[in-house]
PDB file of C-alpha atoms in Angstrom:
ATOM      1  CA  MET R   1      57.719  57.029  11.556  1.00 86.00           C
ATOM      2  CA  LEU R   2      59.767  54.267  13.238  1.00 83.00           C
ATOM      3  CA  GLN R   3      56.911  52.766  15.401  1.00 79.00           C
ATOM      4  CA  GLN R   4      56.686  49.218  14.392  1.00 82.00           C
ATOM      5  CA  THR R   5      58.580  49.788  11.482  1.00 87.00           C
ATOM      6  CA  GLN R   6      62.694  48.990  11.086  1.00 91.00           C
ATOM      7  CA  VAL R   7      65.231  51.491   9.884  1.00 94.00           C
ATOM      8  CA  PRO R   8      65.934  50.721   6.471  1.00 94.00           C
ATOM      9  CA  THR R   9      62.242  50.766   5.506  1.00 92.00           C
ATOM     10  CA  VAL R  10      61.618  54.173   6.954  1.00 94.00           C
ATOM     11  CA  ILE R  11      64.882  56.270   5.735  1.00 96.00           C
ATOM     12  CA  PRO R  12      63.396  56.415   1.730  1.00 95.00           C
ATOM     13  CA  TYR R  13      59.545  57.756   3.432  1.00 95.00           C
ATOM     14  CA  TYR R  14      61.785  60.344   5.787  1.00 96.00           C
ATOM     15  CA  GLU R  15      63.740  61.789   3.311  1.00 97.00           C
ATOM     16  CA  ARG R  16      61.196  62.230   0.778  1.00 96.00           C
ATOM     17  CA  PHE R  17      58.982  63.943   3.919  1.00 97.00           C
ATOM     18  CA  LEU R  18      62.094  66.492   4.518  1.00 97.00           C
ATOM     19  CA  GLU R  19      62.013  67.326   1.259  1.00 98.00           C
ATOM     20  CA  ASP R  20      57.934  67.889   0.416  1.00 97.00           C
ATOM     21  CA  PHE R  21      58.260  69.503   4.208  1.00 98.00           C
ATOM     22  CA  PRO R  22      61.688  70.731   4.988  1.00 98.00           C
ATOM     23  CA  THR R  23      60.411  73.134   7.586  1.00 98.00           C
ATOM     24  CA  VAL R  24      57.720  72.992  10.229  1.00 98.00           C
ATOM     25  CA  GLU R  25      56.452  76.094   8.180  1.00 98.00           C
ATOM     26  CA  ALA R  26      56.066  73.831   5.065  1.00 98.00           C
ATOM     27  CA  LEU R  27      54.209  70.887   7.202  1.00 99.00           C
ATOM     28  CA  ALA R  28      52.164  73.785   8.678  1.00 99.00           C
ATOM     29  CA  ALA R  29      51.220  74.992   6.068  1.00 98.00           C
ATOM     30  CA  ALA R  30      50.264  71.423   3.975  1.00 98.00           C
ATOM     31  CA  PRO R  31      47.267  69.959   3.413  1.00 98.00           C
ATOM     32  CA  LEU R  32      46.641  66.881   6.084  1.00 98.00           C
ATOM     33  CA  ASP R  33      45.605  64.257   2.652  1.00 97.00           C
ATOM     34  CA  ARG R  34      49.842  65.517   1.403  1.00 97.00           C
ATOM     35  CA  VAL R  35      50.692  64.336   4.339  1.00 97.00           C
ATOM     36  CA  LEU R  36      49.064  61.574   4.441  1.00 97.00           C
ATOM     37  CA  ALA R  37      49.444  60.420   1.677  1.00 96.00           C
ATOM     38  CA  HIS R  38      53.460  60.573   2.568  1.00 94.00           C
ATOM     39  CA  TRP R  39      52.982  58.363   5.152  1.00 93.00           C
ATOM     40  CA  GLN R  40      50.968  55.681   3.478  1.00 92.00           C
ATOM     41  CA  GLY R  41      52.843  52.683   3.635  1.00 88.00           C
ATOM     42  CA  LEU R  42      53.759  53.261   7.309  1.00 89.00           C
ATOM     43  CA  GLY R  43      51.082  52.889   9.614  1.00 85.00           C
ATOM     44  CA  TYR R  44      49.900  54.300  12.622  1.00 88.00           C
ATOM     45  CA  TYR R  45      48.330  57.435  10.864  1.00 93.00           C
ATOM     46  CA  ALA R  46      47.242  59.138  13.731  1.00 94.00           C
ATOM     47  CA  ARG R  47      50.916  59.991  13.996  1.00 94.00           C
ATOM     48  CA  ALA R  48      50.868  61.537  11.123  1.00 96.00           C
ATOM     49  CA  ARG R  49      47.597  63.389  11.867  1.00 98.00           C
ATOM     50  CA  ASN R  50      49.171  64.563  15.087  1.00 97.00           C
ATOM     51  CA  LEU R  51      52.502  65.407  13.548  1.00 97.00           C
ATOM     52  CA  HIS R  52      50.637  68.326  11.167  1.00 98.00           C
ATOM     53  CA  ALA R  53      48.658  69.140  13.863  1.00 98.00           C
ATOM     54  CA  ALA R  54      51.620  70.226  16.452  1.00 98.00           C
ATOM     55  CA  ALA R  55      53.203  71.631  13.242  1.00 99.00           C
ATOM     56  CA  ARG R  56      50.434  74.170  13.199  1.00 99.00           C
ATOM     57  CA  ILE R  57      50.596  74.996  16.732  1.00 99.00           C
ATOM     58  CA  VAL R  58      53.773  75.319  17.125  1.00 98.00           C
ATOM     59  CA  VAL R  59      53.977  78.027  13.736  1.00 99.00           C
ATOM     60  CA  GLU R  60      50.831  80.086  15.177  1.00 98.00           C
ATOM     61  CA  GLN R  61      51.488  79.872  19.114  1.00 98.00           C
ATOM     62  CA  HIS R  62      55.647  79.126  18.478  1.00 98.00           C
ATOM     63  CA  ASP R  63      56.530  81.462  16.136  1.00 97.00           C
ATOM     64  CA  GLY R  64      57.613  78.532  14.723  1.00 97.00           C
ATOM     65  CA  GLN R  65      59.970  77.232  17.567  1.00 97.00           C
ATOM     66  CA  VAL R  66      59.704  74.053  19.208  1.00 97.00           C
ATOM     67  CA  PRO R  67      58.586  74.748  22.614  1.00 98.00           C
ATOM     68  CA  ARG R  68      61.887  74.589  25.078  1.00 97.00           C
ATOM     69  CA  GLU R  69      58.977  73.426  28.555  1.00 96.00           C
ATOM     70  CA  ARG R  70      57.488  70.270  29.740  1.00 95.00           C
ATOM     71  CA  THR R  71      54.127  71.411  29.676  1.00 96.00           C
ATOM     72  CA  ALA R  72      54.062  73.627  26.375  1.00 97.00           C
ATOM     73  CA  LEU R  73      55.589  70.119  24.459  1.00 97.00           C
ATOM     74  CA  ARG R  74      53.218  67.960  25.859  1.00 97.00           C
ATOM     75  CA  ALA R  75      50.411  70.634  25.678  1.00 98.00           C
ATOM     76  CA  LEU R  76      51.158  69.141  21.397  1.00 98.00           C
ATOM     77  CA  PRO R  77      48.991  67.079  20.157  1.00 98.00           C
ATOM     78  CA  GLY R  78      50.865  63.382  19.856  1.00 95.00           C
ATOM     79  CA  ILE R  79      53.777  64.460  22.820  1.00 96.00           C
ATOM     80  CA  GLY R  80      53.683  62.347  25.658  1.00 93.00           C
ATOM     81  CA  PRO R  81      56.061  62.334  28.761  1.00 92.00           C
ATOM     82  CA  TYR R  82      58.810  60.444  26.519  1.00 92.00           C
ATOM     83  CA  ILE R  83      59.256  62.342  23.451  1.00 94.00           C
ATOM     84  CA  ALA R  84      58.547  65.710  25.772  1.00 96.00           C
ATOM     85  CA  ALA R  85      62.070  64.229  27.956  1.00 95.00           C
ATOM     86  CA  ALA R  86      63.436  63.066  24.369  1.00 95.00           C
ATOM     87  CA  VAL R  87      63.671  66.627  22.686  1.00 97.00           C
ATOM     88  CA  LEU R  88      64.096  68.409  25.245  1.00 97.00           C
ATOM     89  CA  SER R  89      67.042  66.603  26.279  1.00 96.00           C
ATOM     90  CA  ILE R  90      68.299  66.192  22.790  1.00 96.00           C
ATOM     91  CA  ALA R  91      67.529  69.322  21.616  1.00 96.00           C
ATOM     92  CA  TYR R  92      68.011  71.296  23.923  1.00 97.00           C
ATOM     93  CA  GLY R  93      70.528  69.472  25.851  1.00 96.00           C
ATOM     94  CA  GLN R  94      68.385  69.696  29.040  1.00 96.00           C
ATOM     95  CA  ASP R  95      69.064  67.236  31.571  1.00 93.00           C
ATOM     96  CA  GLU R  96      65.385  65.171  31.414  1.00 92.00           C
ATOM     97  CA  ALA R  97      65.254  61.170  31.216  1.00 91.00           C
ATOM     98  CA  ALA R  98      63.062  59.717  28.268  1.00 91.00           C
ATOM     99  CA  ILE R  99      62.077  56.513  30.273  1.00 90.00           C
ATOM    100  CA  ASP R 100      60.231  53.842  27.604  1.00 88.00           C
ATOM    101  CA  THR R 101      59.690  50.111  28.903  1.00 85.00           C
ATOM    102  CA  ASN R 102      63.127  49.057  28.651  1.00 88.00           C
ATOM    103  CA  ILE R 103      64.335  51.581  30.461  1.00 89.00           C
ATOM    104  CA  ALA R 104      61.742  51.131  33.675  1.00 88.00           C
ATOM    105  CA  ARG R 105      62.161  47.552  33.310  1.00 87.00           C
ATOM    106  CA  VAL R 106      65.804  48.264  34.256  1.00 90.00           C
ATOM    107  CA  LEU R 107      65.651  51.095  36.724  1.00 87.00           C
ATOM    108  CA  CYS R 108      62.779  48.728  38.606  1.00 88.00           C
ATOM    109  CA  ARG R 109      65.629  45.775  38.049  1.00 89.00           C
ATOM    110  CA  LEU R 110      68.447  48.036  39.725  1.00 87.00           C
ATOM    111  CA  TYR R 111      67.016  49.355  41.962  1.00 87.00           C
ATOM    112  CA  ASP R 112      64.681  46.299  43.234  1.00 89.00           C
ATOM    113  CA  TYR R 113      61.071  48.416  42.843  1.00 86.00           C
ATOM    114  CA  GLY R 114      57.895  46.711  42.896  1.00 86.00           C
ATOM    115  CA  GLY R 115      55.667  49.322  42.777  1.00 82.00           C
ATOM    116  CA  ASP R 116      52.609  49.639  40.788  1.00 84.00           C
ATOM    117  CA  LEU R 117      54.059  51.675  37.619  1.00 81.00           C
ATOM    118  CA  THR R 118      50.985  53.175  36.055  1.00 79.00           C
ATOM    119  CA  ARG R 119      50.173  54.828  39.024  1.00 83.00           C
ATOM    120  CA  ALA R 120      51.590  58.371  39.490  1.00 82.00           C
ATOM    121  CA  GLU R 121      53.355  57.169  42.743  1.00 85.00           C
ATOM    122  CA  GLY R 122      55.494  54.994  40.751  1.00 84.00           C
ATOM    123  CA  LYS R 123      55.972  56.886  38.039  1.00 83.00           C
ATOM    124  CA  ARG R 124      57.633  58.941  39.922  1.00 84.00           C
ATOM    125  CA  ALA R 125      59.583  56.577  41.999  1.00 86.00           C
ATOM    126  CA  LEU R 126      61.009  56.071  37.856  1.00 85.00           C
ATOM    127  CA  GLN R 127      61.917  59.726  37.379  1.00 83.00           C
ATOM    128  CA  ALA R 128      63.625  59.971  40.424  1.00 84.00           C
ATOM    129  CA  TYR R 129      65.940  57.318  40.015  1.00 83.00           C
ATOM    130  CA  ALA R 130      66.727  58.156  36.447  1.00 81.00           C
TER     131      ALA R 130
END
C-alpha cells in the first residue's frame, strides 16, 4: 500500500483492510472485487491482485503460514528479492539483506563498486557487501 503513497494517506486504508481481512484465510476467501474495492484510491492494483493470489496460495499450499524459505516466498505472486529478504529478516529473524535502490547506491559508494547492477554478478556483489 505504501508504494508511491505517503504513510498518513495509507493508514486509514490499512486499518480498514485489516478490519475486513484480519487473517490470511479471510483475505484468501474474499472475492477479488472486494479486495480491489479496499485498494481503490491507492493505485497499483496489481499489488492488490498479487496479494490476494498470494494469500490463496499460502492458505492452499502452506497451511496458512507464510513460507520461511526464500524459494517458496519468491514463488508467491508479487514477491521479489527485496520483499522476500524483508519478510525473512523482519518476520523470521533470518540473516537476510533487503537491498533496495537506495541501499544499493550506498553500498556501491561505500565499496567503490562500479559494476552493472542489472546483471547477476552485480547483484551477487551487492549481496556479498550487505
